[in-house]
PDB file of C-alpha atoms and ligand atoms in Angstrom:
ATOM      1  CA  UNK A 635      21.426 165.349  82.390  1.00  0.00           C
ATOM      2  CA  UNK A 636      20.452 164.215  79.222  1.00  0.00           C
ATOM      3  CA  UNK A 637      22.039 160.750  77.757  1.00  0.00           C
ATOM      4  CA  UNK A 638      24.295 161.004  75.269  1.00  0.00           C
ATOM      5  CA  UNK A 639      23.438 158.837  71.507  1.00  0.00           C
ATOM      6  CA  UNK A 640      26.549 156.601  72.586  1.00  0.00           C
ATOM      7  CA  UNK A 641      29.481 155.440  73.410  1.00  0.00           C
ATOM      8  CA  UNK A 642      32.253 155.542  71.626  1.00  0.00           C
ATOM      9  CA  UNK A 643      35.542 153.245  71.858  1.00  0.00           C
ATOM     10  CA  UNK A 644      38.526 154.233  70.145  1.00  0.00           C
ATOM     11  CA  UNK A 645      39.942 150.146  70.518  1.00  0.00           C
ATOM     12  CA  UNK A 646      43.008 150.848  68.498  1.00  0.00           C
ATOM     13  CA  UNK A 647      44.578 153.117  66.309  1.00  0.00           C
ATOM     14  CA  UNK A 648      46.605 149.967  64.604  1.00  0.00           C
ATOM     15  CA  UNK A 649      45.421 148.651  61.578  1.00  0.00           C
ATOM     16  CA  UNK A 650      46.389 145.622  59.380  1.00  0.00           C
ATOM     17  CA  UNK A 651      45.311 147.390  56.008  1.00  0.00           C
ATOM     18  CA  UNK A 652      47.006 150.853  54.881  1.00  0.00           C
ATOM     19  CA  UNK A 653      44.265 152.130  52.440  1.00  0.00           C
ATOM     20  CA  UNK A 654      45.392 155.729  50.804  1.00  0.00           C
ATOM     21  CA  UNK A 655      42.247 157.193  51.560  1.00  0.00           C
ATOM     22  CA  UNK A 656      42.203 156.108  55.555  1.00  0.00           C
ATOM     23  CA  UNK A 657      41.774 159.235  57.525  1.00  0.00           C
ATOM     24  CA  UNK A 658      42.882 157.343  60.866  1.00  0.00           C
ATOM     25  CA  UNK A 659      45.981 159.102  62.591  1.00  0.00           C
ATOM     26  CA  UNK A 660      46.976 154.766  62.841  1.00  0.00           C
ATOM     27  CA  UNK A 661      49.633 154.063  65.570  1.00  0.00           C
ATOM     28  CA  UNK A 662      50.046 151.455  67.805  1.00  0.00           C
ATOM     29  CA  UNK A 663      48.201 153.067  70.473  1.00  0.00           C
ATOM     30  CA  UNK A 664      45.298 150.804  72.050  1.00  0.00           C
ATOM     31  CA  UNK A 665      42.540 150.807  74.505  1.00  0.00           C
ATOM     32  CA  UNK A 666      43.261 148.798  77.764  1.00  0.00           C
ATOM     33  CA  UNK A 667      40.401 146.480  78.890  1.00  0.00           C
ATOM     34  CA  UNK A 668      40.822 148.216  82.252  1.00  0.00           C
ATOM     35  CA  UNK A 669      40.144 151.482  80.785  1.00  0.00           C
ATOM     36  CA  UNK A 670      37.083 150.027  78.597  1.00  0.00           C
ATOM     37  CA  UNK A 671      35.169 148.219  81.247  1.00  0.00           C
ATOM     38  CA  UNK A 672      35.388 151.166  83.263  1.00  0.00           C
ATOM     39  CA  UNK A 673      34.227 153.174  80.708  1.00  0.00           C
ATOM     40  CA  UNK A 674      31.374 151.250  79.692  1.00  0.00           C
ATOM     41  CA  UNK A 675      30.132 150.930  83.369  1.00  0.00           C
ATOM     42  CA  UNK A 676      30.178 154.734  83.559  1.00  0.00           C
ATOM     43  CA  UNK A 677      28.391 155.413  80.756  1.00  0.00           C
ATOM     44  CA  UNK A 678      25.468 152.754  81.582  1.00  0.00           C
ATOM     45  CA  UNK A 679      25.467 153.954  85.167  1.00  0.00           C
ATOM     46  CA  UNK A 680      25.458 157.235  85.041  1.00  0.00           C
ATOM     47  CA  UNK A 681      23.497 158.469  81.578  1.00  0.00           C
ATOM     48  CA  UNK A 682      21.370 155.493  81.964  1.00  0.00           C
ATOM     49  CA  UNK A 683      20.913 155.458  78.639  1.00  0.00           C
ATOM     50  CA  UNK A 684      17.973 153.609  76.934  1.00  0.00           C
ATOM     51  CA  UNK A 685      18.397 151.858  74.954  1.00  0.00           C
ATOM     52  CA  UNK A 686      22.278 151.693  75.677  1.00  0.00           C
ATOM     53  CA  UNK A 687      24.478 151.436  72.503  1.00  0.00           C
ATOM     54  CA  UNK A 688      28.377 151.175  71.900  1.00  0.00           C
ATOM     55  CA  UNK A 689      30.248 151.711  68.754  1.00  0.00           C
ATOM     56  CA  UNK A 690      33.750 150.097  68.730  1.00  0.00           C
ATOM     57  CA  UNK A 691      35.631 152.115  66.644  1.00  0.00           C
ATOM     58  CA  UNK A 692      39.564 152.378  65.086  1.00  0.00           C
ATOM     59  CA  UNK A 693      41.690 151.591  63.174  1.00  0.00           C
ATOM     60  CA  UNK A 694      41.174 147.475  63.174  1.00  0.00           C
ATOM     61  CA  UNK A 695      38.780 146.234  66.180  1.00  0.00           C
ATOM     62  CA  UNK A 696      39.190 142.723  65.478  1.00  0.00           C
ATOM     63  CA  UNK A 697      43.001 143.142  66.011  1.00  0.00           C
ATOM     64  CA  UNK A 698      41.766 142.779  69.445  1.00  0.00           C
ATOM     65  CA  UNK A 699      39.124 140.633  69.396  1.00  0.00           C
ATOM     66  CA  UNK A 700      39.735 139.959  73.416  1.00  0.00           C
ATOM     67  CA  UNK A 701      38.515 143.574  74.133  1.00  0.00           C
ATOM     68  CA  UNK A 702      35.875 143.483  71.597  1.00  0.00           C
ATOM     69  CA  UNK A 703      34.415 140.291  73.297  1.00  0.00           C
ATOM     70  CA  UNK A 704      35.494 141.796  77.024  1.00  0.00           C
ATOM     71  CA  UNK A 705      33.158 145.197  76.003  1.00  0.00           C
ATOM     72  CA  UNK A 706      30.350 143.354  75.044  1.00  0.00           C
ATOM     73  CA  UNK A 707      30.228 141.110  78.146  1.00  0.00           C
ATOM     74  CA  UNK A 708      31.244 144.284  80.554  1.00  0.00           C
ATOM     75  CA  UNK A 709      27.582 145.958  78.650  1.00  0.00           C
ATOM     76  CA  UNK A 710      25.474 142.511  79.069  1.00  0.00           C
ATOM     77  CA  UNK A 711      25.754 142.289  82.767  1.00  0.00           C
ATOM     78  CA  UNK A 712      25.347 145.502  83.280  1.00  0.00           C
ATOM     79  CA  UNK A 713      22.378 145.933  81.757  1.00  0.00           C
ATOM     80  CA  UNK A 714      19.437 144.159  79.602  1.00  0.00           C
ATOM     81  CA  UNK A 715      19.832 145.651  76.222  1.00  0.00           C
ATOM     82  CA  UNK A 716      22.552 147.104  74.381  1.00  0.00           C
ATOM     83  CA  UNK A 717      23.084 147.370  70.698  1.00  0.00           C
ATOM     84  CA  UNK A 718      26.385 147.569  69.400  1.00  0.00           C
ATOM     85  CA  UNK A 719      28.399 148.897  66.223  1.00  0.00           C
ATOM     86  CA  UNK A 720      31.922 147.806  64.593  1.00  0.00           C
ATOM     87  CA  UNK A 721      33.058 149.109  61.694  1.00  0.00           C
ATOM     88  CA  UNK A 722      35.888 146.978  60.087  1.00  0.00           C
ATOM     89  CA  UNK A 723      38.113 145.941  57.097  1.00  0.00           C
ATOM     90  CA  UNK A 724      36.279 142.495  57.668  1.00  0.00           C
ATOM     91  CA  UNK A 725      40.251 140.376  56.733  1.00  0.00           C
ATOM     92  CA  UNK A 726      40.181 139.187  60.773  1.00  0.00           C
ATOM     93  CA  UNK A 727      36.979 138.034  60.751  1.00  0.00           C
ATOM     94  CA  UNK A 728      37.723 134.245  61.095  1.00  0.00           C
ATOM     95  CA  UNK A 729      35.589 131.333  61.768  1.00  0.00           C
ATOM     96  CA  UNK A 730      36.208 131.942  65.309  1.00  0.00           C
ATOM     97  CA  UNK A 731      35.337 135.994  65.145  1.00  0.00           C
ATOM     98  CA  UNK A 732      32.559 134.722  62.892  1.00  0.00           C
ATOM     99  CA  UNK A 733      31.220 132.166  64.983  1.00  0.00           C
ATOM    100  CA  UNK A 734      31.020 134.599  67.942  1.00  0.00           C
ATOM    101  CA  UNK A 735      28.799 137.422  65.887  1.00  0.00           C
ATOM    102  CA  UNK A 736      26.804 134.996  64.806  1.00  0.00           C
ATOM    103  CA  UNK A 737      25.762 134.479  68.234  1.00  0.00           C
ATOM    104  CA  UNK A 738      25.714 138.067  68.979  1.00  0.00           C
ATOM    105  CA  UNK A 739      22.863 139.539  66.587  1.00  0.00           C
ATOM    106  CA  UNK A 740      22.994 142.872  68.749  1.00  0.00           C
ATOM    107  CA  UNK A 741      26.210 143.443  67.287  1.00  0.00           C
ATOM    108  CA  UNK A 742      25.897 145.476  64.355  1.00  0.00           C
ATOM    109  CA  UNK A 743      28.995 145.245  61.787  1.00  0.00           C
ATOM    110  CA  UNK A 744      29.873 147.713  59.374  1.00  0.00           C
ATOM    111  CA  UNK A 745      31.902 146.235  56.451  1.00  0.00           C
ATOM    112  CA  UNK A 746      33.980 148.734  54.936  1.00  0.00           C
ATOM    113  CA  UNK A 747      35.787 146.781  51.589  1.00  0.00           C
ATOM    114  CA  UNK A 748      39.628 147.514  50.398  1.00  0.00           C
ATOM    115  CA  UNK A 749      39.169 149.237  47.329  1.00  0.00           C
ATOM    116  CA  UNK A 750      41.437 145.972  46.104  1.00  0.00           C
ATOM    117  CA  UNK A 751      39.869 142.695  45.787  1.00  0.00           C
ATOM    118  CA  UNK A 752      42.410 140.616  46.599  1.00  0.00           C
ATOM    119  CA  UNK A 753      42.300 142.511  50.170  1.00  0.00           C
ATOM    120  CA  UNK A 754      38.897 141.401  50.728  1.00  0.00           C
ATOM    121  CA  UNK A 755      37.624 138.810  53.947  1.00  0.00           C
ATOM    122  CA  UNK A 756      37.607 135.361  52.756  1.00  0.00           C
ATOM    123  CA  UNK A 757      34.127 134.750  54.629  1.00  0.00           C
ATOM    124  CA  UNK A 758      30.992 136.123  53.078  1.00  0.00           C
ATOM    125  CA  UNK A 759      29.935 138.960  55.693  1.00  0.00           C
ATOM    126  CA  UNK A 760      26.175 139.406  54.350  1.00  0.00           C
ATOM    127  CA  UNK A 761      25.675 135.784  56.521  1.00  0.00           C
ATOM    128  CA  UNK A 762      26.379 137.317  59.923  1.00  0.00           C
ATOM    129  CA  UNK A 763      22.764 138.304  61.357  1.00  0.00           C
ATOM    130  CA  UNK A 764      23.615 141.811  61.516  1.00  0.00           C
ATOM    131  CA  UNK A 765      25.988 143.388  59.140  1.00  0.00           C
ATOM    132  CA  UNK A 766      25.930 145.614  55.986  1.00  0.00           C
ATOM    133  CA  UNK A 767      28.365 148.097  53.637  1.00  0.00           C
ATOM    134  CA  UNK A 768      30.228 151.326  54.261  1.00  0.00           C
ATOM    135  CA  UNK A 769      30.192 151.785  50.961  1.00  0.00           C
ATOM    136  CA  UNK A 770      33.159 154.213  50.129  1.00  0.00           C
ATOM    137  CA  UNK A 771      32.584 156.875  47.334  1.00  0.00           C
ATOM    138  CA  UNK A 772      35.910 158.479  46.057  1.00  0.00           C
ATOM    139  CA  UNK A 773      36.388 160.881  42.700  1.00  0.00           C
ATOM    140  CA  UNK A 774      37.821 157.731  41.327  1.00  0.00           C
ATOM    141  CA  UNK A 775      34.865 155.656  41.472  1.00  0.00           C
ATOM    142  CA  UNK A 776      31.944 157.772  41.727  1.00  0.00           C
ATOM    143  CA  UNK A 777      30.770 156.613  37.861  1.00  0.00           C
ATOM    144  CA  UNK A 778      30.327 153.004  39.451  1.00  0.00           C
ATOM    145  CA  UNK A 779      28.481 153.560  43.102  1.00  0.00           C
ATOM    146  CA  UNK A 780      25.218 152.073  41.220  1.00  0.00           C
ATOM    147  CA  UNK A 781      26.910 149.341  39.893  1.00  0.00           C
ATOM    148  CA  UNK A 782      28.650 148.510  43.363  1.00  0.00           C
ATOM    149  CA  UNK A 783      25.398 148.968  45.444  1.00  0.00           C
ATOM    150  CA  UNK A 784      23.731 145.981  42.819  1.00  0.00           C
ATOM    151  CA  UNK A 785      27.113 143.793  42.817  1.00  0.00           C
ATOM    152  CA  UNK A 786      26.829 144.254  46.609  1.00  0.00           C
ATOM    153  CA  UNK A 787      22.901 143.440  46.923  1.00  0.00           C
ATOM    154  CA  UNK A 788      23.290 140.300  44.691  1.00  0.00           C
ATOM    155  CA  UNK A 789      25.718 139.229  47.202  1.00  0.00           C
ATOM    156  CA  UNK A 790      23.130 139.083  49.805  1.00  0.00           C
ATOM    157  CA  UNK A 791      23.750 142.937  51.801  1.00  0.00           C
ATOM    158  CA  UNK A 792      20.646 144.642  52.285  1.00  0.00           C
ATOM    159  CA  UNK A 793      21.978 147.384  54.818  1.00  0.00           C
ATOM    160  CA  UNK A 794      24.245 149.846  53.107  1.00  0.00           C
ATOM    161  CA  UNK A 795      26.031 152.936  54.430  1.00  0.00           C
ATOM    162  CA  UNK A 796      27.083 155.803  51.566  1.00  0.00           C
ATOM    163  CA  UNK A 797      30.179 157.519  52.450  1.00  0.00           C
ATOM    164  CA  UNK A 798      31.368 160.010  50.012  1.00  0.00           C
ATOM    165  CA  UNK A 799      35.517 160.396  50.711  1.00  0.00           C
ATOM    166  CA  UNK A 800      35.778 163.958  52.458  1.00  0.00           C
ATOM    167  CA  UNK A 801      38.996 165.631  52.794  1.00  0.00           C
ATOM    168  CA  UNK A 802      39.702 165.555  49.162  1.00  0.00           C
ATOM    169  CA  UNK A 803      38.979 167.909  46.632  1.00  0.00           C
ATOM    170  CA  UNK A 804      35.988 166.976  44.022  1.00  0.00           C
ATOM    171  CA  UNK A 805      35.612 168.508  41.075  1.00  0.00           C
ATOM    172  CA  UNK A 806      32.727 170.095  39.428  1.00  0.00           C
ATOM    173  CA  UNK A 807      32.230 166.648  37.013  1.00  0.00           C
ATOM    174  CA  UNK A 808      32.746 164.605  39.455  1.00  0.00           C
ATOM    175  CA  UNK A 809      30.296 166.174  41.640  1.00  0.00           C
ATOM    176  CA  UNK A 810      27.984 166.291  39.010  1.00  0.00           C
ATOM    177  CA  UNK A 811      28.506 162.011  38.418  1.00  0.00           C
ATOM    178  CA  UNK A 812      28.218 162.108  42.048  1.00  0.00           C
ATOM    179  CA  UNK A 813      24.491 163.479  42.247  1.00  0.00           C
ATOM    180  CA  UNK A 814      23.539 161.860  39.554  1.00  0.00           C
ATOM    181  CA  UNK A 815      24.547 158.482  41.124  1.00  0.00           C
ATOM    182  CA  UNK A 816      22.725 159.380  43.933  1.00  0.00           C
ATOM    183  CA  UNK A 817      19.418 160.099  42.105  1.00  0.00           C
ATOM    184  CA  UNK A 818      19.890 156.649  40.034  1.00  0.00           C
ATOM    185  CA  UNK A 819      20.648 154.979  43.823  1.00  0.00           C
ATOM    186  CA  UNK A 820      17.523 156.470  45.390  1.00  0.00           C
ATOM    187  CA  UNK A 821      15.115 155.731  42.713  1.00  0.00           C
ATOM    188  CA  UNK A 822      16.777 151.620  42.649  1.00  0.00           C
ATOM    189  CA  UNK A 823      16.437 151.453  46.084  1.00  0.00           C
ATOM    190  CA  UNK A 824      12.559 153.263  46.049  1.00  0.00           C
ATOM    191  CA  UNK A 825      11.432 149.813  43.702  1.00  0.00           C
ATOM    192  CA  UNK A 826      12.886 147.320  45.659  1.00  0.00           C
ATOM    193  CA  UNK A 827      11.142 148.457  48.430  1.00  0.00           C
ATOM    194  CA  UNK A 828       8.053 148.982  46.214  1.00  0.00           C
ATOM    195  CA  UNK A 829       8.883 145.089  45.745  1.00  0.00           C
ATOM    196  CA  UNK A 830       9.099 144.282  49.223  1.00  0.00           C
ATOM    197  CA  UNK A 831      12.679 144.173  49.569  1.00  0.00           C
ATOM    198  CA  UNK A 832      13.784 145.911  53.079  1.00  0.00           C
ATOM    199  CA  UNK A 833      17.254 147.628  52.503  1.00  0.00           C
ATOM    200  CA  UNK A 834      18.519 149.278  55.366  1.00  0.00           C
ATOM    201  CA  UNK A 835      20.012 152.875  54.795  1.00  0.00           C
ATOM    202  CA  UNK A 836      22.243 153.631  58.051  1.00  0.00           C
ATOM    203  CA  UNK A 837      22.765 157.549  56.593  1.00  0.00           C
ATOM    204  CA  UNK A 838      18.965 157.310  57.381  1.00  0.00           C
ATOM    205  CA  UNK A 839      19.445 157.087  61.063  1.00  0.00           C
ATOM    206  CA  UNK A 840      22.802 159.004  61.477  1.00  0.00           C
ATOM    207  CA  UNK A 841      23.346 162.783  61.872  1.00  0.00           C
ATOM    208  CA  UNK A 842      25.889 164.313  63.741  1.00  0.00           C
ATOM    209  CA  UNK A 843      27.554 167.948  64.354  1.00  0.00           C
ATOM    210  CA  UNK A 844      30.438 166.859  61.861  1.00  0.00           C
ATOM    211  CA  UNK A 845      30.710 164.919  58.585  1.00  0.00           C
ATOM    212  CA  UNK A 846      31.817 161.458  58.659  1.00  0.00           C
ATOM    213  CA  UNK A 847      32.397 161.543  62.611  1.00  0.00           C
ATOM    214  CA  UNK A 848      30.037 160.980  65.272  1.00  0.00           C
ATOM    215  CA  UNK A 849      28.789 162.615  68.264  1.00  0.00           C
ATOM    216  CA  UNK A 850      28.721 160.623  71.772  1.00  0.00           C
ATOM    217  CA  UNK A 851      30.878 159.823  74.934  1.00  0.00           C
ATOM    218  CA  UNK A 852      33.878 159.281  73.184  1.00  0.00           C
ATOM    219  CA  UNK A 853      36.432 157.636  75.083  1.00  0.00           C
ATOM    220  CA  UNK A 854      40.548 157.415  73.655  1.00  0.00           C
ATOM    221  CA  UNK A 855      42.799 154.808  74.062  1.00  0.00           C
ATOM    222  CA  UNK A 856      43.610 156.034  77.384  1.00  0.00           C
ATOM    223  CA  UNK A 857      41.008 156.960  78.553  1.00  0.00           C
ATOM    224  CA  UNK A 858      40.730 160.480  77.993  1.00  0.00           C
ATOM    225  CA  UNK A 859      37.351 162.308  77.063  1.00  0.00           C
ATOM    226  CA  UNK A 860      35.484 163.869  74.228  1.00  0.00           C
ATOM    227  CA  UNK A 861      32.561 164.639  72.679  1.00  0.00           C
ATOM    228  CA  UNK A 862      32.865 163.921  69.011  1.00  0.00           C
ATOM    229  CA  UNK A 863      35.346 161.041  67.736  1.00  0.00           C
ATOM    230  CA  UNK A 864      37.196 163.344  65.018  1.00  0.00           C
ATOM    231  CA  UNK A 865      40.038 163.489  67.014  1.00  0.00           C
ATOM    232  CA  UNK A 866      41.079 160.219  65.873  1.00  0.00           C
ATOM    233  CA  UNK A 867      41.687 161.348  62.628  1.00  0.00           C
ATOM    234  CA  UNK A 868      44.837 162.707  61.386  1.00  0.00           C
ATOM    235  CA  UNK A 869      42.835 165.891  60.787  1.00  0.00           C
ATOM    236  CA  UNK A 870      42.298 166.838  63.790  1.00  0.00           C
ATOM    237  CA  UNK A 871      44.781 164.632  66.133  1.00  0.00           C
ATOM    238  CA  UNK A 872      46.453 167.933  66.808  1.00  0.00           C
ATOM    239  CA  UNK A 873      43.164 169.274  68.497  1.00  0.00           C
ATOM    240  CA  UNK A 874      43.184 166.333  71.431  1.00  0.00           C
ATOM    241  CA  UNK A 875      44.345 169.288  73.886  1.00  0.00           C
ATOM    242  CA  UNK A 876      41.912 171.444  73.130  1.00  0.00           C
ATOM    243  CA  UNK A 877      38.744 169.105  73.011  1.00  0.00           C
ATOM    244  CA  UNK A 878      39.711 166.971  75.943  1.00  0.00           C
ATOM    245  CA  UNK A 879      37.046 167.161  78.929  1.00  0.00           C
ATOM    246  CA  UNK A 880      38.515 164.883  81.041  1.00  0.00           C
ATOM    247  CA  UNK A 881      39.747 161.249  81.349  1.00  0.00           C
ATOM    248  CA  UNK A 882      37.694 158.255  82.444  1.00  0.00           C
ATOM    249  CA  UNK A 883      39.595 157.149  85.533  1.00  0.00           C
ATOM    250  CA  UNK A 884      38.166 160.110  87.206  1.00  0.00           C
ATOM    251  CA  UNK A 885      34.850 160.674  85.969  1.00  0.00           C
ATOM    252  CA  UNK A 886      33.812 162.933  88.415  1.00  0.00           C
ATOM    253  CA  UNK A 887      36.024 165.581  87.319  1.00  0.00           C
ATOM    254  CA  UNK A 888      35.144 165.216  83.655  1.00  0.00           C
ATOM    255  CA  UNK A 889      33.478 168.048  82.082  1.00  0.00           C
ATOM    256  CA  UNK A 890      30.413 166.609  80.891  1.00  0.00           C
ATOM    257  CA  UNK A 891      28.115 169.802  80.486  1.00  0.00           C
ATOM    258  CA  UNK A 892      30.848 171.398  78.232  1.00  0.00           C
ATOM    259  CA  UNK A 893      29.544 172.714  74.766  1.00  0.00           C
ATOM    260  CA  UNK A 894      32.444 172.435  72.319  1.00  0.00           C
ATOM    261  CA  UNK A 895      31.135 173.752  68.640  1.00  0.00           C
ATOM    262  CA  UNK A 896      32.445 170.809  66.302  1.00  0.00           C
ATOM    263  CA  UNK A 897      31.018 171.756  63.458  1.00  0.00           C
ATOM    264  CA  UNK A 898      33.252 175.558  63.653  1.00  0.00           C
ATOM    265  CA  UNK A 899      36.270 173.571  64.310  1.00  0.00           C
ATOM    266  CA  UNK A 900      36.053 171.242  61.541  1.00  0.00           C
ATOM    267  CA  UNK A 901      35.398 174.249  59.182  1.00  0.00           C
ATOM    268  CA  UNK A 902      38.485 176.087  60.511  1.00  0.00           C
ATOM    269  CA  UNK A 903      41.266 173.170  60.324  1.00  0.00           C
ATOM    270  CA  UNK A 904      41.196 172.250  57.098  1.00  0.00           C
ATOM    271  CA  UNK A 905      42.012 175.116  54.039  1.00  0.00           C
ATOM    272  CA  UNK A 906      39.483 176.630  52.116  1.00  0.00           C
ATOM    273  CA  UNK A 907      39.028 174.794  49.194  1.00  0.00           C
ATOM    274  CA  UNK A 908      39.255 171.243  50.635  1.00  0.00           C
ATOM    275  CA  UNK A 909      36.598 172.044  53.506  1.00  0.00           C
ATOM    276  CA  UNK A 910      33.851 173.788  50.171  1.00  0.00           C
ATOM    277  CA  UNK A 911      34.464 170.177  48.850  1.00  0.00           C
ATOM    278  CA  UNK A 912      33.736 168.500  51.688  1.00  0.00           C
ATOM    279  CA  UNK A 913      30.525 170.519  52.758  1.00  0.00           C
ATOM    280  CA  UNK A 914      29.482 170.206  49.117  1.00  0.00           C
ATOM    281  CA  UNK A 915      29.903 165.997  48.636  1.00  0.00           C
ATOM    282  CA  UNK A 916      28.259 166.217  52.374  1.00  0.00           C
ATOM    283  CA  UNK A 917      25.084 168.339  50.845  1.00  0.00           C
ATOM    284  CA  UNK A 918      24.411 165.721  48.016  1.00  0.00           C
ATOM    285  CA  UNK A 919      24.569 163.274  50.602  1.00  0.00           C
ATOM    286  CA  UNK A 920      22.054 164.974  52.610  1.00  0.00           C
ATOM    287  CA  UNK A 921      20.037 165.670  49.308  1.00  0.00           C
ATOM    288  CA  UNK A 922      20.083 161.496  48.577  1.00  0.00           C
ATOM    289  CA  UNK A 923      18.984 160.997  51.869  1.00  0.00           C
ATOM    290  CA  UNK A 924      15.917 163.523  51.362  1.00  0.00           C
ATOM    291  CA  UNK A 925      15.278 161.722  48.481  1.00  0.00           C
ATOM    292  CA  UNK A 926      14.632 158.441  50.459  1.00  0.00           C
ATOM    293  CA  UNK A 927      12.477 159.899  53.177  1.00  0.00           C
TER     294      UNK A 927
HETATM  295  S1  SF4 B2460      40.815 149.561  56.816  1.00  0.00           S
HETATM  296 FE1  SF4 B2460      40.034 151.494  57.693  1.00  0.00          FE
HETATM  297  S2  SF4 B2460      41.420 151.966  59.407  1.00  0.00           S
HETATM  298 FE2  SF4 B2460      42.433 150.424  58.142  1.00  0.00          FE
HETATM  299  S3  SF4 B2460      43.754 151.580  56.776  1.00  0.00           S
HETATM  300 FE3  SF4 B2460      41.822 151.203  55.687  1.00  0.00          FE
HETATM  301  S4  SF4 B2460      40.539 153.014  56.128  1.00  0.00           S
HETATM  302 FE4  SF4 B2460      42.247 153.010  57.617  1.00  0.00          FE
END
């Protein structure tokens, strides 16, 4: 069978942060270690995947910092190479947590900053070896995405991640702002490179059959199966029934071959008007990252 992209971890559903826009369904459900190294050996023995890579996901990984460093270990002896991917608020990355990843260049952390400063990591991220921005757009701040791509740069990011804020309804202006951010962005980013300056764009590499989420082995805090991590959203918590294909602790019974069309599901739990407005930020995305190609 073929491998699947990844695996996904859904470490926690807590969070320390409460940001309005969060779309996690946050609770103070949590991934055992049991349940993670079990998962992780799975998923390397069986889909043999090459090369192997693991996205930590949540709420706030570094809440548990033990299972983050307990997943990556579980990966490394089982196998030579594995890249891995946290996304995270960035305010429990201490000298410790930052000492660690800077040992660990195969991790791969995704910053994602409070829209507040004063909620920001006290630690300048853009030192770690391998880190850049989920950089959030919302109505509210669409008019400065250039400005907070160069504020961002000058601090020393070069890999970037645009996320326009789905779920919400856009309007027609602030679409417009929105695309016309996006051109300014792309042509910026075309002269640096013309200048030698590598940024990395992660919406370059990432597709998927839903907006925002990801496709993969995606494994729930306990241990139950799916195939696309939207579930953890308050969206489509509701769904978790439906979607389930099995649990980890018995992974021969998991329905692994099951085709489960995302993409319909997402369009038909949401109401008209906010799913047009997500489909149509997620187009100019799509457009921006034509642009770059
Ligand atoms: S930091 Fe992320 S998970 Fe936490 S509340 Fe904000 S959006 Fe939600």
């Amino acid at each position: 069978m073929d491998a699947p992209a990844q695996l996904i971890l859904i470490a926690t559903y807590r969070c320390n942060l409460a940001c309005s826009h969060c779309p996690v369904a946050r609770s103070s459900k949590a991934l055992p270690s049991i349940i993670a190294r079990k998962a992780v050996i799975h998923y390397l023995r069986f889909f043999r995947p090459n090369p192997a890579r693991i996205k930590i996901c949540g709420g706030e990984p570094f809440l548990n910092f033990t299972l983050v460093k307990d997943i990556v270990r579980t990966a490394l002896s089982n196998t030579t190479s594995c890249e891995f991917t946290i996304s995270t608020n960035g305010t429990l990355i201490d000298k410790n947590v930052f000492s660690y990843l800077q040992k660990h260049p195969e991790i791969e952390i995704w910053y994602s900053p409070h829209p507040a400063e004063g909620m920001r990591p006290v630690r300048s991220l853009s030192k770690l070896p391998n880190t850049g921005i989920n950089l959030l757009i919302s109505p509210k701040n669409v008019v400065r995405v250039s400005e907070e791509f160069l504020k961002y740069l000058n601090e020393g990011y070069t890999g970037f991640n645009f996320l326009p804020e789905y779920f919400t309804r856009w309007n027609d202006a602030q679409v417009r702002i929105l695309k016309y951010e996006f051109t300014i962005l792309s042509e910026m980013i075309k002269k640096l490179a013309g200048r030698g300056l590598r940024i990395r764009i992660k919406n370059l590499t990432s597709s998927g059959s839903t907006p925002l989420f990801n496709d993969g082995v995606v494994i729930d805090h306990n241990g139950d199966v799916f195939q696309n991590n939207m579930i953890l959203s308050k969206h489509f918590f509701y769904l978790k029934d439906q979607l389930k294909i099995g649990n980890i602790e018995h992974p021969s019974k998991v329905r692994w071959e099951q085709k489960i069309k995302y993409a319909d599901i997402f369009k038909h739990s949401m109401d008209k008007r906010t799913y047009s407005s997500t489909q149509i930020v997620d187009k100019a995305l799509s457009d921006f990252v034509n642009l770059l190609h």
